[in-house]
mmCIF file with all atom_site columns, C-alpha atoms in Angstrom:
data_model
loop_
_atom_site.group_PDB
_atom_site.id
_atom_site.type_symbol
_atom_site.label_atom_id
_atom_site.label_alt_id
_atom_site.label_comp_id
_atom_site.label_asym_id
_atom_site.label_entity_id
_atom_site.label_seq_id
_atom_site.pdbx_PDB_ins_code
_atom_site.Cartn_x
_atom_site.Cartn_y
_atom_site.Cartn_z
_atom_site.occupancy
_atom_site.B_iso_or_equiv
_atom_site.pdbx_formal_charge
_atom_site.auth_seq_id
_atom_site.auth_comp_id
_atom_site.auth_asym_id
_atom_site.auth_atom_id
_atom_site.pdbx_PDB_model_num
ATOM 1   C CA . UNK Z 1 1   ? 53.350 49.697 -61.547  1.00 68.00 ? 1   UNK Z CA 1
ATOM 2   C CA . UNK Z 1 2   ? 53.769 53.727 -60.864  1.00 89.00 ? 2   UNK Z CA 1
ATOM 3   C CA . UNK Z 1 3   ? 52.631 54.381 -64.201  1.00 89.00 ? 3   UNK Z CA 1
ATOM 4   C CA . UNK Z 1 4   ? 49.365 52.297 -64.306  1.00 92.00 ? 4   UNK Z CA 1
ATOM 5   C CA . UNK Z 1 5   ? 48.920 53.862 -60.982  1.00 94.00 ? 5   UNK Z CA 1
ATOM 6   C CA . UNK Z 1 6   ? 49.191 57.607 -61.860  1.00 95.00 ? 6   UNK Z CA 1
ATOM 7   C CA . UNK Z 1 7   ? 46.147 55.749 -65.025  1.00 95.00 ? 7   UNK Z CA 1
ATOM 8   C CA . UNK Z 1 8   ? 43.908 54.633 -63.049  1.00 95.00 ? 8   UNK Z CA 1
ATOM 9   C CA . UNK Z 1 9   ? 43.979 57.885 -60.506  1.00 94.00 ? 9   UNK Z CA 1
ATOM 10  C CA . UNK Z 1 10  ? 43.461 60.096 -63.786  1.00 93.00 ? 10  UNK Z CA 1
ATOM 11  C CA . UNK Z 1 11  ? 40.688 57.965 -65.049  1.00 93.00 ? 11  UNK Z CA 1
ATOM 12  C CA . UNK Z 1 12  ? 39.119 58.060 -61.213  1.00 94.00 ? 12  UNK Z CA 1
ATOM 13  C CA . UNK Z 1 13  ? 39.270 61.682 -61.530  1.00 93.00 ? 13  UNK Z CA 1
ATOM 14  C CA . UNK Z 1 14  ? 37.899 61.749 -64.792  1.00 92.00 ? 14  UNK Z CA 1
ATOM 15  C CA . UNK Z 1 15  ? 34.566 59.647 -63.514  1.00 92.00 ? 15  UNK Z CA 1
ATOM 16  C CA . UNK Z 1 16  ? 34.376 62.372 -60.991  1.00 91.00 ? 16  UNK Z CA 1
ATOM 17  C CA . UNK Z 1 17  ? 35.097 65.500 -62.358  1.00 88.00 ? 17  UNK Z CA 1
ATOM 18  C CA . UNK Z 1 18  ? 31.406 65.877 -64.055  1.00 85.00 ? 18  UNK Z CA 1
ATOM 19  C CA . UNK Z 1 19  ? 32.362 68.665 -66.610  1.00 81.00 ? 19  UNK Z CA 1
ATOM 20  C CA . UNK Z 1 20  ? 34.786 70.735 -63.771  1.00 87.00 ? 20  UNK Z CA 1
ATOM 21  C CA . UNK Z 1 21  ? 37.839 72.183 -65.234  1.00 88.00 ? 21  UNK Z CA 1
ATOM 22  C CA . UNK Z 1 22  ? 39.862 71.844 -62.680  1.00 90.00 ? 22  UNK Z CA 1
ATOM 23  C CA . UNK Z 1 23  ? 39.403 68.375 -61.520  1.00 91.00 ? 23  UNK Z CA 1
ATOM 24  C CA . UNK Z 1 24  ? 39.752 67.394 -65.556  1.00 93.00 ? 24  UNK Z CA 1
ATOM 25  C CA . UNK Z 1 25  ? 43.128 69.665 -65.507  1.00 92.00 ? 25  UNK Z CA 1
ATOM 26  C CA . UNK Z 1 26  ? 44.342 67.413 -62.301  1.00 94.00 ? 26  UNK Z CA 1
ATOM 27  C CA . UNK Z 1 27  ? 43.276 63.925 -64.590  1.00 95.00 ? 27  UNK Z CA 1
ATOM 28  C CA . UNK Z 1 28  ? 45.334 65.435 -67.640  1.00 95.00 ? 28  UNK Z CA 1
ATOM 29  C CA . UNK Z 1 29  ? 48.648 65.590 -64.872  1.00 96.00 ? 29  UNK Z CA 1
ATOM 30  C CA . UNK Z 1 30  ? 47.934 62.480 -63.809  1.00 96.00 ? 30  UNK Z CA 1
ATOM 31  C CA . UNK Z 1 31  ? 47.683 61.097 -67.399  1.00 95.00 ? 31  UNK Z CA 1
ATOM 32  C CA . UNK Z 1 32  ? 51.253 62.871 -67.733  1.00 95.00 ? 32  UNK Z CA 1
ATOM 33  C CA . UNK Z 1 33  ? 52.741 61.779 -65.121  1.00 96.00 ? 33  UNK Z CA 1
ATOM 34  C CA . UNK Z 1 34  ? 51.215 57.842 -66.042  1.00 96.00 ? 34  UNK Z CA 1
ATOM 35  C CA . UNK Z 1 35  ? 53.301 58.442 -69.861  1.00 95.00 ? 35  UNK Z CA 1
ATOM 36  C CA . UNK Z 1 36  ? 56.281 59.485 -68.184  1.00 95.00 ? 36  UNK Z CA 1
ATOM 37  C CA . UNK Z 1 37  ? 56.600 55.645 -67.028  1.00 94.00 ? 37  UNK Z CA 1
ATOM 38  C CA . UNK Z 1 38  ? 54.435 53.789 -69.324  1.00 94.00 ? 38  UNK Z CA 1
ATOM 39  C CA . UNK Z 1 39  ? 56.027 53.244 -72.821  1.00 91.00 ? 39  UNK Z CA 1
ATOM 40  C CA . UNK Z 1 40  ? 54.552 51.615 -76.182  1.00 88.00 ? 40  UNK Z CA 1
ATOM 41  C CA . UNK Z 1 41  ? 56.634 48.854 -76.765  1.00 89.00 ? 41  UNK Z CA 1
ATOM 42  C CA . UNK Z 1 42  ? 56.942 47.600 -72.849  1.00 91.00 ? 42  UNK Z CA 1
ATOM 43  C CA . UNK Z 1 43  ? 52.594 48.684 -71.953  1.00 92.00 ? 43  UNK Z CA 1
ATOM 44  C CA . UNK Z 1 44  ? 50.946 48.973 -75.178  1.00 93.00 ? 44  UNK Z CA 1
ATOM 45  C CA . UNK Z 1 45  ? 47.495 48.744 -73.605  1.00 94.00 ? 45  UNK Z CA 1
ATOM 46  C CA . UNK Z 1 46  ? 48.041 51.109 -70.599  1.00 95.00 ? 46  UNK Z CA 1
ATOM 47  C CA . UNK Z 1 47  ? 50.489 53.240 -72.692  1.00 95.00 ? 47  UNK Z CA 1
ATOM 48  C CA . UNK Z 1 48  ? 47.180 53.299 -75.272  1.00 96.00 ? 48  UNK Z CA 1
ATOM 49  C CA . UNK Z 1 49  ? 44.411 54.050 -72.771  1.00 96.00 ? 49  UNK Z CA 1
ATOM 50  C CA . UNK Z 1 50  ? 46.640 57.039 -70.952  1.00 96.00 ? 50  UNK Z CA 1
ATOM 51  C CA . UNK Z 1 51  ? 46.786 58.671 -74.617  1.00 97.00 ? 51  UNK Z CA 1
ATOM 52  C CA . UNK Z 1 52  ? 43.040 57.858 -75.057  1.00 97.00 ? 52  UNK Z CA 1
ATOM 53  C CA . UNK Z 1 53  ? 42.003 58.979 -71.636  1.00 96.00 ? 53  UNK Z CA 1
ATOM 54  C CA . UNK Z 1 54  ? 44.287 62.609 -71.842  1.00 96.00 ? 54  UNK Z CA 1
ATOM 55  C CA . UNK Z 1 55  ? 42.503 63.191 -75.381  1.00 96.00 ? 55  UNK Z CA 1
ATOM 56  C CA . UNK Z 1 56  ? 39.369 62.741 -73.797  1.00 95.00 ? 56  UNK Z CA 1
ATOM 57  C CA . UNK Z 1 57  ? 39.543 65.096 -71.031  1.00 95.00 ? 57  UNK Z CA 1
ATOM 58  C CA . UNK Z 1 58  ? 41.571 67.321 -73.166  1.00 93.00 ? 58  UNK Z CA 1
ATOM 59  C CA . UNK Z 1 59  ? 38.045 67.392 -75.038  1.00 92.00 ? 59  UNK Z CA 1
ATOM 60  C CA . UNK Z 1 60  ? 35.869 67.218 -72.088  1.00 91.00 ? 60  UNK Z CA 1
ATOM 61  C CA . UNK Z 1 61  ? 36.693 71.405 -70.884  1.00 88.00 ? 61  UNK Z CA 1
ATOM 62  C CA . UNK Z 1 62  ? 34.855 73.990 -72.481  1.00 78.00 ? 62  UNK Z CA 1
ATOM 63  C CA . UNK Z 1 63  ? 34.995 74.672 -75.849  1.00 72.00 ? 63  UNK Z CA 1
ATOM 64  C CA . UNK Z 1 64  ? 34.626 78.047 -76.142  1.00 70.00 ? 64  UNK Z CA 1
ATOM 65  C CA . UNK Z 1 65  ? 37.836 78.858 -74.159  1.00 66.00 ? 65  UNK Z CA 1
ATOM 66  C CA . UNK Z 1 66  ? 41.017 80.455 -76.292  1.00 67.00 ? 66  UNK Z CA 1
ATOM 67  C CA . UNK Z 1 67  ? 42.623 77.298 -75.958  1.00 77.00 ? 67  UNK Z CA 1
ATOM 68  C CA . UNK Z 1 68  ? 40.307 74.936 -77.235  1.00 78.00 ? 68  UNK Z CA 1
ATOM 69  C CA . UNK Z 1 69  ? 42.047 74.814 -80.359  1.00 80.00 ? 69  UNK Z CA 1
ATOM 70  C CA . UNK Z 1 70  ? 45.157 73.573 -78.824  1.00 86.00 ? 70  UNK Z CA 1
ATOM 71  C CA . UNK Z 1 71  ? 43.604 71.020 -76.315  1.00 90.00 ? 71  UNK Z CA 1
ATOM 72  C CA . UNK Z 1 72  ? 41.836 69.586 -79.543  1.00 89.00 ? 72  UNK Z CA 1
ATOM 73  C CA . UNK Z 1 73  ? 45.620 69.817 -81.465  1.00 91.00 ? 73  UNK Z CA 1
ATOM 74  C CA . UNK Z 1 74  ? 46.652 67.682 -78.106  1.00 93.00 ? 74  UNK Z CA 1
ATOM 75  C CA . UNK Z 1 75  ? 43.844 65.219 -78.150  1.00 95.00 ? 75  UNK Z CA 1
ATOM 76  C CA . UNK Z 1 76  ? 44.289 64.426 -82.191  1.00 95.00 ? 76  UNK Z CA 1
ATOM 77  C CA . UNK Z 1 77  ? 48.160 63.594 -81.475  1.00 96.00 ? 77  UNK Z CA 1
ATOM 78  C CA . UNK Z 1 78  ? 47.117 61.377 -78.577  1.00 97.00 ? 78  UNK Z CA 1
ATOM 79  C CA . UNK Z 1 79  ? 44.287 60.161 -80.554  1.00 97.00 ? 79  UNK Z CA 1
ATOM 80  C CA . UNK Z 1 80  ? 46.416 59.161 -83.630  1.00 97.00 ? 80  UNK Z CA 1
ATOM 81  C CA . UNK Z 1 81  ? 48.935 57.657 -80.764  1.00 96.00 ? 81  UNK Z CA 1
ATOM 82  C CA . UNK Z 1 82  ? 46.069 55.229 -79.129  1.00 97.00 ? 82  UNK Z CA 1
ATOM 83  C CA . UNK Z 1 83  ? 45.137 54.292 -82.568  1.00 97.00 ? 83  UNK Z CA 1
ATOM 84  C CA . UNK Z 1 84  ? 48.662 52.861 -83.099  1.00 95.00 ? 84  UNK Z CA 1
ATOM 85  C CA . UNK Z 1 85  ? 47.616 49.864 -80.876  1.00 94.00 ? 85  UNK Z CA 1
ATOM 86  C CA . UNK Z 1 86  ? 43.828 49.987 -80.876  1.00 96.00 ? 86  UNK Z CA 1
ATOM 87  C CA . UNK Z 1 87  ? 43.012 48.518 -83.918  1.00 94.00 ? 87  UNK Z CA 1
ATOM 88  C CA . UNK Z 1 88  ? 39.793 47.638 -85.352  1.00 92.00 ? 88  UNK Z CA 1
ATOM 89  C CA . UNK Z 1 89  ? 40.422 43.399 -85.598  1.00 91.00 ? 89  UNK Z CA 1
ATOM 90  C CA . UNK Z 1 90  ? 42.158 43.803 -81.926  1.00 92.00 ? 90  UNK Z CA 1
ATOM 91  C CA . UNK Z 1 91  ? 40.180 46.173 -79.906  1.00 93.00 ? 91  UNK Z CA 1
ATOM 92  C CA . UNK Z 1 92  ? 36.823 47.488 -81.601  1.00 91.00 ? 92  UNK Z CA 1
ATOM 93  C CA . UNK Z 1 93  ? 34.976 49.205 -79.390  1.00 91.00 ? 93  UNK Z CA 1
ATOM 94  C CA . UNK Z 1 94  ? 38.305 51.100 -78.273  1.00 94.00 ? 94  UNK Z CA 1
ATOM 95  C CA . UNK Z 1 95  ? 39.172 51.596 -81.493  1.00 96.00 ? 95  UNK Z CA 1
ATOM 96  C CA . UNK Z 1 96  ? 35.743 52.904 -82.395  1.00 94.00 ? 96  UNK Z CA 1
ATOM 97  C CA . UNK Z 1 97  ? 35.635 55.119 -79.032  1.00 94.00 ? 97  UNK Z CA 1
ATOM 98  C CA . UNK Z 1 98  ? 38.931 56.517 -80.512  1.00 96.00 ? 98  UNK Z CA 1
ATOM 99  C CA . UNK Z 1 99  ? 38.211 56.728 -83.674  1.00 97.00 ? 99  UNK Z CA 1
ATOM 100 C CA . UNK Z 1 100 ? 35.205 58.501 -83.381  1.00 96.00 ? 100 UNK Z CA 1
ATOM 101 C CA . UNK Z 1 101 ? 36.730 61.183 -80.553  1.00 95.00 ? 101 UNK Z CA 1
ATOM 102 C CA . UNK Z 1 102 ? 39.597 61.414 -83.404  1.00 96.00 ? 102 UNK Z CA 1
ATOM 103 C CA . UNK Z 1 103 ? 36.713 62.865 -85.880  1.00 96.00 ? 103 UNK Z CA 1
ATOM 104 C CA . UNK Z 1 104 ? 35.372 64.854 -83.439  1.00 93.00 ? 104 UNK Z CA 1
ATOM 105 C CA . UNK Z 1 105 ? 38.363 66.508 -82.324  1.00 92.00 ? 105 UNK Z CA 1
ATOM 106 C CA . UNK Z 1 106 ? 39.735 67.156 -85.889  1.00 92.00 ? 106 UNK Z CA 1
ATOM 107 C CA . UNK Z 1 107 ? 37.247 69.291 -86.345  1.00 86.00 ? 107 UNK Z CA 1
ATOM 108 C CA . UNK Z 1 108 ? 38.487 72.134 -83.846  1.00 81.00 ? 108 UNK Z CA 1
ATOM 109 C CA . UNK Z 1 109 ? 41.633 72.248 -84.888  1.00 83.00 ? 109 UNK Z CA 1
ATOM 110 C CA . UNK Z 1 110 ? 42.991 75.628 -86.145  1.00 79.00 ? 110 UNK Z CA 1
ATOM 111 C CA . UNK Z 1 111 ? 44.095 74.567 -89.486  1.00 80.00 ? 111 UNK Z CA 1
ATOM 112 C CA . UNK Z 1 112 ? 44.645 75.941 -93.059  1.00 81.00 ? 112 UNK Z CA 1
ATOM 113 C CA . UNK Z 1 113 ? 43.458 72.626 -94.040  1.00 86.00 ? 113 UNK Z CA 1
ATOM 114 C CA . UNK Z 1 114 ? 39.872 72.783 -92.686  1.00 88.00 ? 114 UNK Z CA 1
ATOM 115 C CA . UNK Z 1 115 ? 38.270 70.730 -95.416  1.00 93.00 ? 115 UNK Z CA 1
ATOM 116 C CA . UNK Z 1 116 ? 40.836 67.980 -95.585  1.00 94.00 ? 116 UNK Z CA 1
ATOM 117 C CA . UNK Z 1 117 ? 39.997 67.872 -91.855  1.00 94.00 ? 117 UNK Z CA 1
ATOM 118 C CA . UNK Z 1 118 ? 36.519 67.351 -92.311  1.00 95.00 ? 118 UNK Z CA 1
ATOM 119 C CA . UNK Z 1 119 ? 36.470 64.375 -95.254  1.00 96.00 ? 119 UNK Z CA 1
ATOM 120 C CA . UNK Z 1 120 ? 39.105 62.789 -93.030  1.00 96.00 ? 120 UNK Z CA 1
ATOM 121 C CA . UNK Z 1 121 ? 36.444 63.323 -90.116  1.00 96.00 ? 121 UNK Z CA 1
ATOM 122 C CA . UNK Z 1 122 ? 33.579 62.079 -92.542  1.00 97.00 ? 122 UNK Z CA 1
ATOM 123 C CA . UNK Z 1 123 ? 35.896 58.833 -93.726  1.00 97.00 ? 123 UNK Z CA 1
ATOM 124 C CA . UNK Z 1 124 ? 36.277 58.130 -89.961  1.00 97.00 ? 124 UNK Z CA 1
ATOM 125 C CA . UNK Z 1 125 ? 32.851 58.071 -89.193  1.00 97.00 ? 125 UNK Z CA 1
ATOM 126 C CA . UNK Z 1 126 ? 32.221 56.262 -91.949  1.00 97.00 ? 126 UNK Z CA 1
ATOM 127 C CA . UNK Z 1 127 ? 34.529 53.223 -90.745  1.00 96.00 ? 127 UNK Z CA 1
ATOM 128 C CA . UNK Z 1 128 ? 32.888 53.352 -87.447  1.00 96.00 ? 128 UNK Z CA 1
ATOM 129 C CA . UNK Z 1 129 ? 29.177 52.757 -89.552  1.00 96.00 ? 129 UNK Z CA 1
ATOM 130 C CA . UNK Z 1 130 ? 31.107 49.831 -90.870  1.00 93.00 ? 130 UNK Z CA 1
ATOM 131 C CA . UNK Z 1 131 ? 30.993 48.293 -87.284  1.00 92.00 ? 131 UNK Z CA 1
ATOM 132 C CA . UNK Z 1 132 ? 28.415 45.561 -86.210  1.00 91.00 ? 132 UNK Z CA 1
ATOM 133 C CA . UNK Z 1 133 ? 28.652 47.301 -82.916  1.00 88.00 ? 133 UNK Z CA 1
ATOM 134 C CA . UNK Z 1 134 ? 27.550 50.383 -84.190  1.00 90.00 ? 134 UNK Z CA 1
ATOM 135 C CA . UNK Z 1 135 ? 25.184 49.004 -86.546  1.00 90.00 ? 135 UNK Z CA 1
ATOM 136 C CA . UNK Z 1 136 ? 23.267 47.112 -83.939  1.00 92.00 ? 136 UNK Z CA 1
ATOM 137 C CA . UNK Z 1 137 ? 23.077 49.945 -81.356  1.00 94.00 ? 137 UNK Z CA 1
ATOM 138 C CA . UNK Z 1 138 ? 20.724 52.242 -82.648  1.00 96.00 ? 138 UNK Z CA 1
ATOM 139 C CA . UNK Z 1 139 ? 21.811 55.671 -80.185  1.00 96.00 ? 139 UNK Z CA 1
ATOM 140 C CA . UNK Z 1 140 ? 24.942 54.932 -80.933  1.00 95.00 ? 140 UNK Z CA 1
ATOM 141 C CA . UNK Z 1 141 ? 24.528 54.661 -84.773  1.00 96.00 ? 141 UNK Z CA 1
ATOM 142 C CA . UNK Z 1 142 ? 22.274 57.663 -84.733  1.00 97.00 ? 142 UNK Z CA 1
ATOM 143 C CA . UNK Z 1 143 ? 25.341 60.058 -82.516  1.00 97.00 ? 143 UNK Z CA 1
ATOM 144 C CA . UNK Z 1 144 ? 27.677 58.957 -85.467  1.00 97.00 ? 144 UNK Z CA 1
ATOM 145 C CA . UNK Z 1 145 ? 25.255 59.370 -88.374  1.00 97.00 ? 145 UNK Z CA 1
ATOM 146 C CA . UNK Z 1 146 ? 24.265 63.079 -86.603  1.00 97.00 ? 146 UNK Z CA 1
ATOM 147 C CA . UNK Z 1 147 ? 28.238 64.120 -86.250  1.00 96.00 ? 147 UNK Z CA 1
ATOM 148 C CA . UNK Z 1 148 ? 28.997 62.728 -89.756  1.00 97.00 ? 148 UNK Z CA 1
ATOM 149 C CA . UNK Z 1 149 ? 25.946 64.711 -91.339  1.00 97.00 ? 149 UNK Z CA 1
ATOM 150 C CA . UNK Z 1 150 ? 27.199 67.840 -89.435  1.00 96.00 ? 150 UNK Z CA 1
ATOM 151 C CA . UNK Z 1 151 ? 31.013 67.805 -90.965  1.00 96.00 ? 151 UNK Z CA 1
ATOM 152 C CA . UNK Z 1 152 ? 28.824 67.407 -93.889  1.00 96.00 ? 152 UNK Z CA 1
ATOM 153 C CA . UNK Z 1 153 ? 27.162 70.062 -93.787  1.00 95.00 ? 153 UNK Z CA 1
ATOM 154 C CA . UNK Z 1 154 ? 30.300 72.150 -92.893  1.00 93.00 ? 154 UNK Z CA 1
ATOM 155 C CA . UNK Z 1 155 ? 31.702 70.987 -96.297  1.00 94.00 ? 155 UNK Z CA 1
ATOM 156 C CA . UNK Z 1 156 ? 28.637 72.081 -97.869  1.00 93.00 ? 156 UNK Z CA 1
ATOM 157 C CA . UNK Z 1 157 ? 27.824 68.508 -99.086  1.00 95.00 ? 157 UNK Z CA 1
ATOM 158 C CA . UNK Z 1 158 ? 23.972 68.504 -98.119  1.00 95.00 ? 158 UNK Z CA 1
ATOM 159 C CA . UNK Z 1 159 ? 22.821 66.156 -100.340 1.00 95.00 ? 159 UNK Z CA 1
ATOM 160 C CA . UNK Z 1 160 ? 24.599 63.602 -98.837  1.00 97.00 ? 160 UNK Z CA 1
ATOM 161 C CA . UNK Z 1 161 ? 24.416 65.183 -95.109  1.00 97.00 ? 161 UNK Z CA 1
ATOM 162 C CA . UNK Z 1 162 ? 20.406 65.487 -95.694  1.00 97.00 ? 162 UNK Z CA 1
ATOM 163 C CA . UNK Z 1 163 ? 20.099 61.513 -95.675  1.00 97.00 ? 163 UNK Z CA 1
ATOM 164 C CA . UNK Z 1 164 ? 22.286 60.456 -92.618  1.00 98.00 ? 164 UNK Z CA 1
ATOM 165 C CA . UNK Z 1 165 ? 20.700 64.169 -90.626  1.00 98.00 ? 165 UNK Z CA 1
ATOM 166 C CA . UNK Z 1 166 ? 17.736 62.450 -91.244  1.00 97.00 ? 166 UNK Z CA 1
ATOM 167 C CA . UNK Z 1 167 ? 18.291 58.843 -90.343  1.00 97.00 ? 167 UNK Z CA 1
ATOM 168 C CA . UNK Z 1 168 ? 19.786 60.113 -86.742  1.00 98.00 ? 168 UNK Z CA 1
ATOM 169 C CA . UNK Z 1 169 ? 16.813 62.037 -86.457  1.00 97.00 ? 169 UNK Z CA 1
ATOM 170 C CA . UNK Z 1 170 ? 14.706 58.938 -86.916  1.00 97.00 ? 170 UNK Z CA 1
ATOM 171 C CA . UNK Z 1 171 ? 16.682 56.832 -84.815  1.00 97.00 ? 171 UNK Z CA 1
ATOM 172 C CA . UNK Z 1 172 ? 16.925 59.166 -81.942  1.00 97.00 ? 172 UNK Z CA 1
ATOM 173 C CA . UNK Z 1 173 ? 13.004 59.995 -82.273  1.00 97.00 ? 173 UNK Z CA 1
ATOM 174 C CA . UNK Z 1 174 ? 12.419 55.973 -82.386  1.00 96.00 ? 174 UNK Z CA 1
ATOM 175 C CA . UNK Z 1 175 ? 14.752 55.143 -78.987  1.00 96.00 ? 175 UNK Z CA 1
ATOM 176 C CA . UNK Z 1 176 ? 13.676 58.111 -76.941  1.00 95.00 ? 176 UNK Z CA 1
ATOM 177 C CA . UNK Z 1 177 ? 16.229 60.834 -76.996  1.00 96.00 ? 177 UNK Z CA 1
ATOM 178 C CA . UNK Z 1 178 ? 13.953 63.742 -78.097  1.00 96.00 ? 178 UNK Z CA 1
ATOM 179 C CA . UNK Z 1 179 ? 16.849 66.508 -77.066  1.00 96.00 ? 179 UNK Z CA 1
ATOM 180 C CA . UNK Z 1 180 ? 19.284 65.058 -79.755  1.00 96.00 ? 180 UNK Z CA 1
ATOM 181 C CA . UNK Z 1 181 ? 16.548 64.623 -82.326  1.00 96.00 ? 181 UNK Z CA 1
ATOM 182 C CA . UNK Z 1 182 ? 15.579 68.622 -81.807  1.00 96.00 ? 182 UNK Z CA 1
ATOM 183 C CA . UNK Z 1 183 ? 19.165 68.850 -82.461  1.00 96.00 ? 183 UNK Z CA 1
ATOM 184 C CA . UNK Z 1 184 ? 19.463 67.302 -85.512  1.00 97.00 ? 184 UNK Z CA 1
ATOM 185 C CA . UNK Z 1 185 ? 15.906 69.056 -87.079  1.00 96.00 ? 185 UNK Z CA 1
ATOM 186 C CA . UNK Z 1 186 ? 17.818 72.243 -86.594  1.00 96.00 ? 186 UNK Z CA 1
ATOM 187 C CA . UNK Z 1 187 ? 20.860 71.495 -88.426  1.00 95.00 ? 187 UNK Z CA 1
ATOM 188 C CA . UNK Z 1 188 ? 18.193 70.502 -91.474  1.00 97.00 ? 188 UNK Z CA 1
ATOM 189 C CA . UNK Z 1 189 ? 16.282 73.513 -90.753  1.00 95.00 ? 189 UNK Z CA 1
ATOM 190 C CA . UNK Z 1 190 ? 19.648 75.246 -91.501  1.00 94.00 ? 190 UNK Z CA 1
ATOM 191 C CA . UNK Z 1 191 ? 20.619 73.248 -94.036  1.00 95.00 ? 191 UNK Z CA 1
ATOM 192 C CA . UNK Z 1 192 ? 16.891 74.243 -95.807  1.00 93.00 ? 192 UNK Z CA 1
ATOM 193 C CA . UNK Z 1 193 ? 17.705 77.431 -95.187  1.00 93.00 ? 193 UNK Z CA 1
ATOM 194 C CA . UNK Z 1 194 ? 21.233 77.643 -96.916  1.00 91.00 ? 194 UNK Z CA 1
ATOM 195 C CA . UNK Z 1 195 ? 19.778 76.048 -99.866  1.00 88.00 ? 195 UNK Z CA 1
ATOM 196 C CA . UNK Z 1 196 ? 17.162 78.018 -100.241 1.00 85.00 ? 196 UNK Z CA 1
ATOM 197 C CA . UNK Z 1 197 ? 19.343 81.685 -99.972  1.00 84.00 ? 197 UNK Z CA 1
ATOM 198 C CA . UNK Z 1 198 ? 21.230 79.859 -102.654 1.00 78.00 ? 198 UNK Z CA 1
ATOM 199 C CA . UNK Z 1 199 ? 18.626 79.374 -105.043 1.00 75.00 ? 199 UNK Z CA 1
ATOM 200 C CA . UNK Z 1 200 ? 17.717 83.304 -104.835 1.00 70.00 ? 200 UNK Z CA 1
#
């Protein structure tokens, strides 16, 4: 019982904390102090949502901070940890939440292996596509198709970022989010530009 206690406080504080450090700091002790009695094989789902939940507001604080890098190293472990019981047949929409914080959060990760990070971050998305949840929800296939064009277009793969940027763009255009689909016509604007300093 303490442990799914110490949960749900974190994930109250988390609701709250709009984007405040501090009050997202106080949800990430609560988290701890939830793992400290919750444990995989005896909780699986609490244990799973504490790891989910930390990673989260682990991502949620400001990324240009000097330790962004290691609150995103934090989130992937409890990321990869979550994952071990969310599975897609079990718990998709968890699993897809998850998953698609996991390809997020790969990406700003200090690493000598930057580009293996992003394909594993474009393979990811690419399972969520594979959803009928996502499919059918046009915002949220559009945020996927946007974050998958941009590790992309990190890798330098534009001809196969160009299609998806464009389909988000489309999508968000269609359903009414006009900020995100600005967004997206500047990473192609970018994109145009790269190619075209290449071709010089």
């Amino acid at each position: 019982m303490t442990g799914e206690i110490w949960l749900q406080l974190g994930t109250a504080l988390q609701a709250e904390a709009g984007g405040q450090k501090s009050a997202l700091l106080e949800a990430v002790r609560c988290y701890h102090e939830a793992l400290k009695w919750l444990k995989r094989d005896r909780h699986p789902e609490a244990y799973a949502l504490a790891h989910m939940n930390l990673a989260v507001a682990y991502l949620s604080m400001p990324m240009h901070e000097a330790r962004h890098s290691l609150r995103a190293a934090l989130a992937v472990q409890s990321l990869r940890e979550a994952l071990r019981h969310f599975t897609k047949e079990t718990h998709p929409d968890l699993w897809a939440s998850a998953t698609i914080n996991l390809a997020n959060a790969i990406q700003h990760v200090k690493s000598s292996h930057l580009e293996d990070n992003l394909w594993e971050a474009v393979a990811l998305y690419e399972e969520v596509l594979g959803l009928p949840e996502v499919r059918d929800d046009p915002l949220r296939r559009a945020r996927v198709l946007a974050n998958q064009g941009n590790a992309l277009a990190h890798l330098g793969a534009f001809s196969r970022a160009v299609p998806r940027l464009e389909e988000a763009k489309r999508l968000f255009a269609a359903h009414g989010d006009a900020e995100a689909a600005q967004a997206v016509s500047e990473v192609l604007a970018e994109i145009d530009r790269r190619r075209k300093e290449v071709q010089r």
